[in-house]
mmCIF file of C-alpha atoms and ligand atoms in Angstrom:
data_model
loop_
_atom_site.group_PDB
_atom_site.id
_atom_site.type_symbol
_atom_site.label_atom_id
_atom_site.label_comp_id
_atom_site.label_asym_id
_atom_site.label_seq_id
_atom_site.Cartn_x
_atom_site.Cartn_y
_atom_site.Cartn_z
ATOM 1 C CA MET W 18 -14.580 7.635 41.052
ATOM 2 C CA SER W 19 -11.901 8.794 43.478
ATOM 3 C CA ARG W 20 -8.821 6.654 43.488
ATOM 4 C CA ILE W 21 -7.489 8.227 46.658
ATOM 5 C CA VAL W 22 -6.889 5.965 49.651
ATOM 6 C CA THR W 23 -6.179 8.028 52.747
ATOM 7 C CA VAL W 24 -4.004 5.665 54.692
ATOM 8 C CA ALA W 25 -2.961 5.814 58.342
ATOM 9 C CA ALA W 26 0.275 4.116 59.334
ATOM 10 C CA ALA W 27 -0.343 3.332 63.008
ATOM 11 C CA GLN W 28 2.897 2.647 64.828
ATOM 12 C CA LEU W 29 2.759 0.848 68.156
ATOM 13 C CA GLY W 30 5.277 1.608 70.842
ATOM 14 C CA PRO W 31 6.636 -1.293 72.851
ATOM 15 C CA ILE W 32 4.386 -4.069 74.138
ATOM 16 C CA GLN W 33 5.728 -5.731 77.259
ATOM 17 C CA LYS W 34 5.418 -9.465 77.863
ATOM 18 C CA ALA W 35 2.956 -8.863 80.674
ATOM 19 C CA GLU W 36 0.556 -6.777 78.569
ATOM 20 C CA THR W 37 -2.749 -8.413 77.651
ATOM 21 C CA ARG W 38 -4.454 -8.460 74.249
ATOM 22 C CA GLU W 39 -7.165 -6.246 75.736
ATOM 23 C CA GLN W 40 -4.630 -3.602 76.782
ATOM 24 C CA VAL W 41 -3.050 -3.598 73.331
ATOM 25 C CA VAL W 42 -6.404 -3.454 71.560
ATOM 26 C CA ALA W 43 -7.321 -0.401 73.666
ATOM 27 C CA ARG W 44 -4.165 1.323 72.368
ATOM 28 C CA MET W 45 -4.995 0.286 68.795
ATOM 29 C CA LEU W 46 -8.519 1.699 69.157
ATOM 30 C CA ALA W 47 -7.108 5.041 70.310
ATOM 31 C CA LEU W 48 -4.903 5.136 67.217
ATOM 32 C CA MET W 49 -7.896 4.227 65.039
ATOM 33 C CA ASP W 50 -9.918 7.124 66.444
ATOM 34 C CA GLU W 51 -7.000 9.482 65.811
ATOM 35 C CA ALA W 52 -6.719 8.155 62.266
ATOM 36 C CA LYS W 53 -10.429 8.714 61.703
ATOM 37 C CA ALA W 54 -10.140 12.299 62.962
ATOM 38 C CA LYS W 55 -7.369 12.802 60.399
ATOM 39 C CA GLY W 56 -9.552 11.512 57.581
ATOM 40 C CA ALA W 57 -8.117 8.016 57.124
ATOM 41 C CA ASP W 58 -10.081 5.321 55.366
ATOM 42 C CA LEU W 59 -7.503 2.568 55.836
ATOM 43 C CA ILE W 60 -5.395 1.923 58.951
ATOM 44 C CA VAL W 61 -2.295 -0.261 58.987
ATOM 45 C CA TYR W 62 -0.769 -1.678 62.187
ATOM 46 C CA PRO W 63 2.524 -3.563 62.684
ATOM 47 C CA GLU W 64 3.575 -7.192 62.450
ATOM 48 C CA LEU W 65 2.500 -9.277 65.499
ATOM 49 C CA ALA W 66 0.518 -6.260 66.639
ATOM 50 C CA LEU W 67 -1.326 -7.948 69.485
ATOM 51 C CA THR W 68 1.641 -9.083 71.583
ATOM 52 C CA THR W 69 5.256 -8.431 72.379
ATOM 53 C CA PHE W 70 7.717 -9.657 69.727
ATOM 54 C CA PHE W 71 7.747 -13.103 71.347
ATOM 55 C CA PRO W 72 10.170 -14.835 68.921
ATOM 56 C CA ARG W 73 12.987 -13.319 70.969
ATOM 57 C CA TRP W 74 12.021 -15.643 73.837
ATOM 58 C CA TYR W 75 13.170 -19.273 73.765
ATOM 59 C CA HIS W 76 10.666 -21.881 74.883
ATOM 60 C CA GLU W 77 12.266 -25.309 75.027
ATOM 61 C CA ASP W 78 8.780 -26.761 74.871
ATOM 62 C CA ARG W 79 7.518 -25.323 71.609
ATOM 63 C CA ALA W 80 3.880 -25.728 72.680
ATOM 64 C CA GLU W 81 4.344 -23.157 75.464
ATOM 65 C CA ALA W 82 4.602 -20.497 72.758
ATOM 66 C CA ASP W 83 1.027 -21.211 71.680
ATOM 67 C CA ALA W 84 -0.085 -18.686 74.278
ATOM 68 C CA TRP W 85 1.094 -15.967 71.851
ATOM 69 C CA PHE W 86 -1.072 -17.276 68.989
ATOM 70 C CA GLU W 87 -4.656 -16.554 67.877
ATOM 71 C CA ALA W 88 -6.708 -19.685 67.198
ATOM 72 C CA ALA W 89 -9.496 -17.671 65.546
ATOM 73 C CA MET W 90 -9.722 -14.369 63.717
ATOM 74 C CA PRO W 91 -11.624 -12.376 64.715
ATOM 75 C CA ASN W 92 -11.844 -13.467 68.342
ATOM 76 C CA PRO W 93 -13.408 -11.744 71.360
ATOM 77 C CA ALA W 94 -10.228 -9.817 72.231
ATOM 78 C CA VAL W 95 -9.937 -8.205 68.772
ATOM 79 C CA GLN W 96 -13.648 -7.922 67.947
ATOM 80 C CA PRO W 97 -13.694 -4.267 69.163
ATOM 81 C CA LEU W 98 -11.194 -3.419 66.394
ATOM 82 C CA PHE W 99 -13.489 -4.898 63.767
ATOM 83 C CA ASP W 100 -16.534 -3.149 65.249
ATOM 84 C CA ARG W 101 -14.852 0.258 65.509
ATOM 85 C CA ALA W 102 -13.352 0.061 62.020
ATOM 86 C CA ARG W 103 -16.738 -0.768 60.535
ATOM 87 C CA ALA W 104 -18.373 2.076 62.486
ATOM 88 C CA HIS W 105 -15.697 4.443 61.136
ATOM 89 C CA GLY W 106 -16.084 3.072 57.584
ATOM 90 C CA MET W 107 -12.380 2.277 57.647
ATOM 91 C CA GLY W 108 -10.396 -0.612 56.210
ATOM 92 C CA MET W 109 -7.743 -2.205 58.426
ATOM 93 C CA SER W 110 -4.682 -4.429 58.334
ATOM 94 C CA PHE W 111 -2.729 -5.916 61.229
ATOM 95 C CA GLY W 112 -0.338 -8.754 61.890
ATOM 96 C CA TYR W 113 -0.781 -11.604 64.368
ATOM 97 C CA ALA W 114 0.461 -15.095 65.135
ATOM 98 C CA GLU W 115 -1.951 -17.550 63.539
ATOM 99 C CA LEU W 116 -2.675 -21.035 64.913
ATOM 100 C CA THR W 117 -4.784 -22.970 62.416
ATOM 101 C CA PRO W 118 -7.375 -25.604 63.349
ATOM 102 C CA GLU W 119 -4.879 -28.206 62.053
ATOM 103 C CA GLY W 120 -2.256 -26.956 64.522
ATOM 104 C CA ARG W 121 -0.095 -25.078 62.006
ATOM 105 C CA HIS W 122 1.666 -21.850 62.962
ATOM 106 C CA PHE W 123 2.115 -18.806 60.747
ATOM 107 C CA ASN W 124 3.201 -15.193 61.102
ATOM 108 C CA SER W 125 0.176 -13.681 59.365
ATOM 109 C CA SER W 126 -1.556 -10.451 58.485
ATOM 110 C CA ILE W 127 -5.082 -9.712 57.349
ATOM 111 C CA LEU W 128 -6.737 -7.092 55.205
ATOM 112 C CA VAL W 129 -10.216 -6.073 56.306
ATOM 113 C CA ASP W 130 -12.475 -3.986 54.081
ATOM 114 C CA LYS W 131 -14.689 -1.111 55.201
ATOM 115 C CA SER W 132 -17.603 -3.458 55.932
ATOM 116 C CA GLY W 133 -15.497 -5.386 58.451
ATOM 117 C CA THR W 134 -15.011 -8.400 56.184
ATOM 118 C CA ILE W 135 -11.626 -10.103 56.028
ATOM 119 C CA VAL W 136 -10.860 -9.935 52.315
ATOM 120 C CA GLY W 137 -7.228 -11.024 52.397
ATOM 121 C CA LYS W 138 -4.784 -13.062 54.417
ATOM 122 C CA TYR W 139 -1.021 -13.200 53.992
ATOM 123 C CA ARG W 140 1.395 -15.594 55.730
ATOM 124 C CA LYS W 141 4.995 -14.421 56.048
ATOM 125 C CA ILE W 142 7.260 -16.173 53.579
ATOM 126 C CA HIS W 143 10.779 -14.913 54.358
ATOM 127 C CA LEU W 144 11.171 -15.980 57.988
ATOM 128 C CA PRO W 145 14.428 -14.676 59.465
ATOM 129 C CA GLY W 146 16.386 -16.105 62.362
ATOM 130 C CA HIS W 147 16.959 -19.656 63.555
ATOM 131 C CA VAL W 148 15.341 -22.761 65.061
ATOM 132 C CA GLU W 149 17.459 -23.599 68.105
ATOM 133 C CA TYR W 150 18.797 -21.443 70.947
ATOM 134 C CA ASP W 151 21.918 -19.673 69.645
ATOM 135 C CA PRO W 152 24.353 -18.569 72.387
ATOM 136 C CA THR W 153 26.477 -16.625 69.852
ATOM 137 C CA ARG W 154 23.733 -14.059 69.333
ATOM 138 C CA ALA W 155 23.192 -10.950 71.437
ATOM 139 C CA HIS W 156 19.495 -11.746 71.292
ATOM 140 C CA GLN W 157 17.470 -14.651 69.981
ATOM 141 C CA HIS W 158 15.344 -14.415 66.850
ATOM 142 C CA LEU W 159 13.374 -17.668 66.788
ATOM 143 C CA GLU W 160 10.880 -17.106 63.993
ATOM 144 C CA LYS W 161 12.041 -20.286 62.268
ATOM 145 C CA ARG W 162 11.266 -22.186 65.495
ATOM 146 C CA TYR W 163 7.763 -20.883 66.007
ATOM 147 C CA PHE W 164 6.442 -20.412 62.468
ATOM 148 C CA GLU W 165 6.430 -22.316 59.219
ATOM 149 C CA PRO W 166 6.953 -20.401 55.968
ATOM 150 C CA GLY W 167 3.785 -18.968 54.503
ATOM 151 C CA ASP W 168 1.910 -21.103 52.007
ATOM 152 C CA LEU W 169 -0.308 -18.519 50.337
ATOM 153 C CA GLY W 170 2.183 -16.813 48.026
ATOM 154 C CA PHE W 171 2.000 -13.040 47.563
ATOM 155 C CA PRO W 172 -1.604 -12.431 46.473
ATOM 156 C CA VAL W 173 -3.069 -9.072 45.498
ATOM 157 C CA TRP W 174 -6.696 -8.183 46.238
ATOM 158 C CA ARG W 175 -9.050 -5.848 44.426
ATOM 159 C CA THR W 176 -10.586 -3.927 47.320
ATOM 160 C CA MET W 177 -11.060 -0.371 48.613
ATOM 161 C CA GLY W 178 -10.926 0.960 45.074
ATOM 162 C CA GLY W 179 -7.520 -0.466 44.205
ATOM 163 C CA LEU W 180 -5.183 -3.438 44.013
ATOM 164 C CA MET W 181 -3.769 -4.098 47.459
ATOM 165 C CA GLY W 182 -1.047 -6.448 48.662
ATOM 166 C CA MET W 183 0.636 -7.355 51.943
ATOM 167 C CA CYS W 184 3.971 -8.599 53.147
ATOM 168 C CA ILE W 185 5.586 -8.757 56.595
ATOM 169 C CA CYS W 186 8.831 -7.329 57.966
ATOM 170 C CA ASN W 187 11.779 -9.325 56.586
ATOM 171 C CA ASP W 188 9.858 -9.817 53.320
ATOM 172 C CA ARG W 189 10.452 -6.125 52.603
ATOM 173 C CA ARG W 190 14.182 -6.736 52.113
ATOM 174 C CA TRP W 191 13.582 -9.149 49.186
ATOM 175 C CA PRO W 192 12.935 -7.740 45.697
ATOM 176 C CA GLU W 193 11.000 -10.885 44.749
ATOM 177 C CA THR W 194 8.309 -9.910 47.270
ATOM 178 C CA TYR W 195 7.455 -6.686 45.478
ATOM 179 C CA ARG W 196 7.932 -8.031 41.965
ATOM 180 C CA VAL W 197 5.525 -10.936 42.405
ATOM 181 C CA MET W 198 2.897 -8.436 43.541
ATOM 182 C CA GLY W 199 4.011 -5.955 40.876
ATOM 183 C CA LEU W 200 3.283 -8.601 38.253
ATOM 184 C CA GLN W 201 -0.313 -8.614 39.526
ATOM 185 C CA GLY W 202 -0.529 -4.848 39.131
ATOM 186 C CA VAL W 203 -0.314 -4.020 42.834
ATOM 187 C CA GLU W 204 -0.992 -0.364 43.637
ATOM 188 C CA MET W 205 -0.429 -0.360 47.401
ATOM 189 C CA ILE W 206 1.547 -2.747 49.611
ATOM 190 C CA VAL W 207 1.009 -2.583 53.357
ATOM 191 C CA LEU W 208 3.448 -4.168 55.785
ATOM 192 C CA GLY W 209 4.317 -4.233 59.449
ATOM 193 C CA PHE W 210 7.678 -4.865 61.058
ATOM 194 C CA ASN W 211 9.514 -5.567 64.335
ATOM 195 C CA THR W 212 13.170 -4.834 63.677
ATOM 196 C CA PRO W 213 15.697 -5.058 66.524
ATOM 197 C CA SER W 214 17.752 -1.863 66.479
ATOM 198 C CA VAL W 215 21.037 -3.775 66.635
ATOM 199 C CA ASN W 216 22.143 -6.747 64.546
ATOM 200 C CA GLY W 217 22.403 -9.713 66.943
ATOM 201 C CA HIS W 218 25.483 -10.933 65.065
ATOM 202 C CA LYS W 219 27.215 -7.609 64.504
ATOM 203 C CA ALA W 220 27.068 -5.043 67.302
ATOM 204 C CA LYS W 221 28.533 -2.367 65.006
ATOM 205 C CA GLU W 222 25.390 -2.483 62.876
ATOM 206 C CA GLY W 223 23.212 -0.184 64.927
ATOM 207 C CA MET W 224 20.045 1.753 64.426
ATOM 208 C CA ALA W 225 21.268 4.295 61.849
ATOM 209 C CA GLN W 226 22.392 1.573 59.478
ATOM 210 C CA ARG W 227 19.313 -0.533 60.112
ATOM 211 C CA LEU W 228 17.033 2.405 59.361
ATOM 212 C CA PHE W 229 19.043 3.025 56.197
ATOM 213 C CA HIS W 230 18.559 -0.579 55.026
ATOM 214 C CA HIS W 231 14.860 -0.379 55.848
ATOM 215 C CA ARG W 232 14.294 2.808 53.849
ATOM 216 C CA LEU W 233 16.492 1.572 51.003
ATOM 217 C CA SER W 234 14.492 -1.652 50.666
ATOM 218 C CA VAL W 235 11.056 -0.107 50.893
ATOM 219 C CA GLN W 236 11.842 2.834 48.622
ATOM 220 C CA ALA W 237 13.391 0.559 45.984
ATOM 221 C CA GLY W 238 10.420 -1.823 46.099
ATOM 222 C CA ALA W 239 7.966 1.044 45.638
ATOM 223 C CA TYR W 240 9.907 2.660 42.781
ATOM 224 C CA GLN W 241 10.729 -0.520 40.862
ATOM 225 C CA ASN W 242 7.095 -1.627 40.909
ATOM 226 C CA SER W 243 5.536 1.829 40.815
ATOM 227 C CA CYS W 244 3.312 1.341 43.834
ATOM 228 C CA TRP W 245 2.660 2.881 47.224
ATOM 229 C CA VAL W 246 4.256 1.148 50.222
ATOM 230 C CA VAL W 247 3.080 1.691 53.785
ATOM 231 C CA ALA W 248 5.547 0.317 56.356
ATOM 232 C CA VAL W 249 4.605 0.307 60.026
ATOM 233 C CA ALA W 250 6.847 -0.371 63.018
ATOM 234 C CA LYS W 251 6.455 -1.764 66.454
ATOM 235 C CA ALA W 252 9.123 0.261 68.202
ATOM 236 C CA GLY W 253 10.846 0.959 71.496
ATOM 237 C CA SER W 254 12.098 -1.160 74.348
ATOM 238 C CA GLU W 255 10.181 -4.391 74.995
ATOM 239 C CA ASP W 256 11.372 -5.867 78.303
ATOM 240 C CA GLY W 257 14.822 -4.402 77.637
ATOM 241 C CA HIS W 258 14.985 -5.404 73.948
ATOM 242 C CA HIS W 259 14.956 -2.420 71.640
ATOM 243 C CA LEU W 260 13.083 -2.234 68.328
ATOM 244 C CA MET W 261 13.690 0.602 65.862
ATOM 245 C CA GLY W 262 10.935 2.905 64.585
ATOM 246 C CA GLY W 263 10.895 4.131 60.997
ATOM 247 C CA THR W 264 7.169 4.024 60.211
ATOM 248 C CA LEU W 265 6.781 5.593 56.784
ATOM 249 C CA ILE W 266 4.753 5.942 53.602
ATOM 250 C CA VAL W 267 6.510 5.819 50.226
ATOM 251 C CA ASN W 268 5.052 6.974 46.897
ATOM 252 C CA PRO W 269 5.388 5.178 43.543
ATOM 253 C CA ASP W 270 8.453 7.295 42.737
ATOM 254 C CA GLY W 271 10.168 5.785 45.763
ATOM 255 C CA GLU W 272 10.000 9.015 47.763
ATOM 256 C CA ILE W 273 9.114 9.102 51.446
ATOM 257 C CA VAL W 274 6.008 11.278 51.744
ATOM 258 C CA ALA W 275 5.468 10.830 55.499
ATOM 259 C CA GLU W 276 7.620 9.448 58.298
ATOM 260 C CA LEU W 277 6.837 9.187 62.001
ATOM 261 C CA GLU W 278 9.327 10.503 64.532
ATOM 262 C CA GLY W 279 9.989 8.530 67.693
ATOM 263 C CA GLU W 280 9.111 5.135 69.097
ATOM 264 C CA ALA W 281 5.761 5.657 70.814
ATOM 265 C CA ASP W 282 2.218 4.891 69.651
ATOM 266 C CA GLY W 283 1.477 7.322 66.827
ATOM 267 C CA VAL W 284 -0.176 7.854 63.469
ATOM 268 C CA ILE W 285 0.850 9.409 60.172
ATOM 269 C CA VAL W 286 -1.765 9.916 57.489
ATOM 270 C CA HIS W 287 -1.347 10.491 53.773
ATOM 271 C CA ALA W 288 -3.823 10.728 50.891
ATOM 272 C CA CYS W 289 -2.429 8.230 48.377
ATOM 273 C CA ASP W 290 -3.667 8.646 44.803
ATOM 274 C CA LEU W 291 -3.609 5.174 43.280
ATOM 275 C CA ASP W 292 -3.552 6.755 39.824
ATOM 276 C CA ASP W 293 -0.047 7.987 40.648
ATOM 277 C CA THR W 294 1.040 4.381 40.043
ATOM 278 C CA ARG W 295 0.075 4.615 36.346
ATOM 279 C CA PHE W 296 3.007 6.603 34.978
ATOM 280 C CA GLY W 297 5.749 4.250 36.157
ATOM 281 C CA LYS W 298 3.743 1.160 35.235
ATOM 282 C CA GLN W 299 3.206 2.510 31.703
ATOM 283 C CA THR W 300 6.738 3.753 31.044
ATOM 284 C CA ILE W 301 10.044 2.634 32.562
ATOM 285 C CA PHE W 302 8.432 -0.253 34.453
ATOM 286 C CA ASP W 303 6.031 -1.372 31.729
ATOM 287 C CA PHE W 304 6.798 -5.012 32.500
ATOM 288 C CA LYS W 305 5.204 -6.425 29.348
ATOM 289 C CA MET W 306 7.335 -4.162 27.202
ATOM 290 C CA HIS W 307 10.671 -4.456 28.950
ATOM 291 C CA ARG W 308 11.069 -7.594 31.067
ATOM 292 C CA ARG W 309 13.434 -10.280 29.735
ATOM 293 C CA ILE W 310 12.279 -13.445 31.450
ATOM 294 C CA GLU W 311 14.549 -15.630 29.311
ATOM 295 C CA HIS W 312 17.377 -14.359 31.525
ATOM 296 C CA TYR W 313 15.636 -14.664 34.881
ATOM 297 C CA GLY W 314 15.681 -18.459 35.262
ATOM 298 C CA PRO W 315 18.059 -18.546 38.282
ATOM 299 C CA ILE W 316 15.615 -16.402 40.264
ATOM 300 C CA THR W 317 13.220 -19.331 40.566
ATOM 301 C CA GLY W 318 15.554 -22.169 39.569
ATOM 302 C CA GLN W 319 17.983 -21.995 42.485
ATOM 303 C CA VAL W 320 18.063 -20.786 46.080
ATOM 304 C CA GLY W 321 21.746 -20.203 46.942
ATOM 305 C CA VAL W 322 24.638 -18.762 44.994
ATOM 306 C CA VAL W 323 26.178 -20.876 42.207
ATOM 307 C CA GLU W 324 29.594 -19.449 41.374
ATOM 308 C CA PRO W 325 31.207 -20.036 37.969
ATOM 309 C CA GLU W 326 33.872 -22.822 37.787
HETATM 310 N N1 CDT Y 28 10.500 -9.493 62.340
HETATM 311 C C1 CDT Y 28 11.479 -9.534 61.413
HETATM 312 O O1 CDT Y 28 11.320 -10.135 60.364
HETATM 313 N N2 CDT Y 28 12.607 -8.890 61.719
HETATM 314 C C2 CDT Y 28 13.753 -8.938 60.854
HETATM 315 C C3 CDT Y 28 14.985 -8.935 61.662
HETATM 316 C C4 CDT Y 28 16.086 -9.462 60.882
HETATM 317 S S1 CDT Y 28 17.422 -9.920 61.881
HETATM 318 C C5 CDT Y 28 17.102 -11.558 62.323
HETATM 319 C C6 CDT Y 28 13.789 -7.799 59.859
HETATM 320 O O2 CDT Y 28 14.058 -8.073 58.681
HETATM 321 O O3 CDT Y 28 13.638 -6.645 60.206
#
């Protein structure tokens, strides 16, 4: 049986505050059709794909932000994505703001198989930013105000012929993210991101450096866990706030095999052989053979730095 997943990384250009879910879904459908024409059987969209990156906007009344959230998934606005993906025989992953029936808020992503069934849900664990309005920042990043940290861990799902995992944006900078999935044998990790092109605390850290950190993190995660990583941007200027691009696909050797130019809606497609993950998993990163967990206690035993006396 073929172990090739032909994956489409479907970058979205900017989404303005005034854009509706229906307008965005129409753009996503166009990308899905393009991906199908290029032979894709799995399409991956960015973090918070259905709206602008709203955590940059401060709402004093937290409840006002609920307008950016989805209370059900699927819902009528996104149902066309599910219908089209099923008609194309294509799996799909996208990020959205999740409002649960209990009134909890998460920055989530789903994995949908080729029959249109949601087989996996991930809730972002490493939330960046801050809770209150911060006048020292060039722009606000209020994810800690609007979301609670994910409570589902980093699961891996057996679907679409392989072992698939998800994470979201800032998670990609943390080696623990990949390793927890690596320890479940993950063969492909899909992730979306919204990364401001300038550090709000350090104007000197611009897009070139931010793209460098992005590639460094994703390539290292792929190599050290011998898996494919598909990283998809929302890019461009949203109501005057610029997000970098950098949509790319990385192989289990940590090499970039496809990267999208520019900041507009666009698709890159690559045939990813999941069997290419075997060599690394059976040699240098044969975890069972080489890991030394007796020395890893601080990784789960403490959060911050503990310096020696
Ligand atoms: N969306 C998201 O997680 N963005 C962060 C920005 C970090 S700066 C507060 C990222 O890691 O790209």
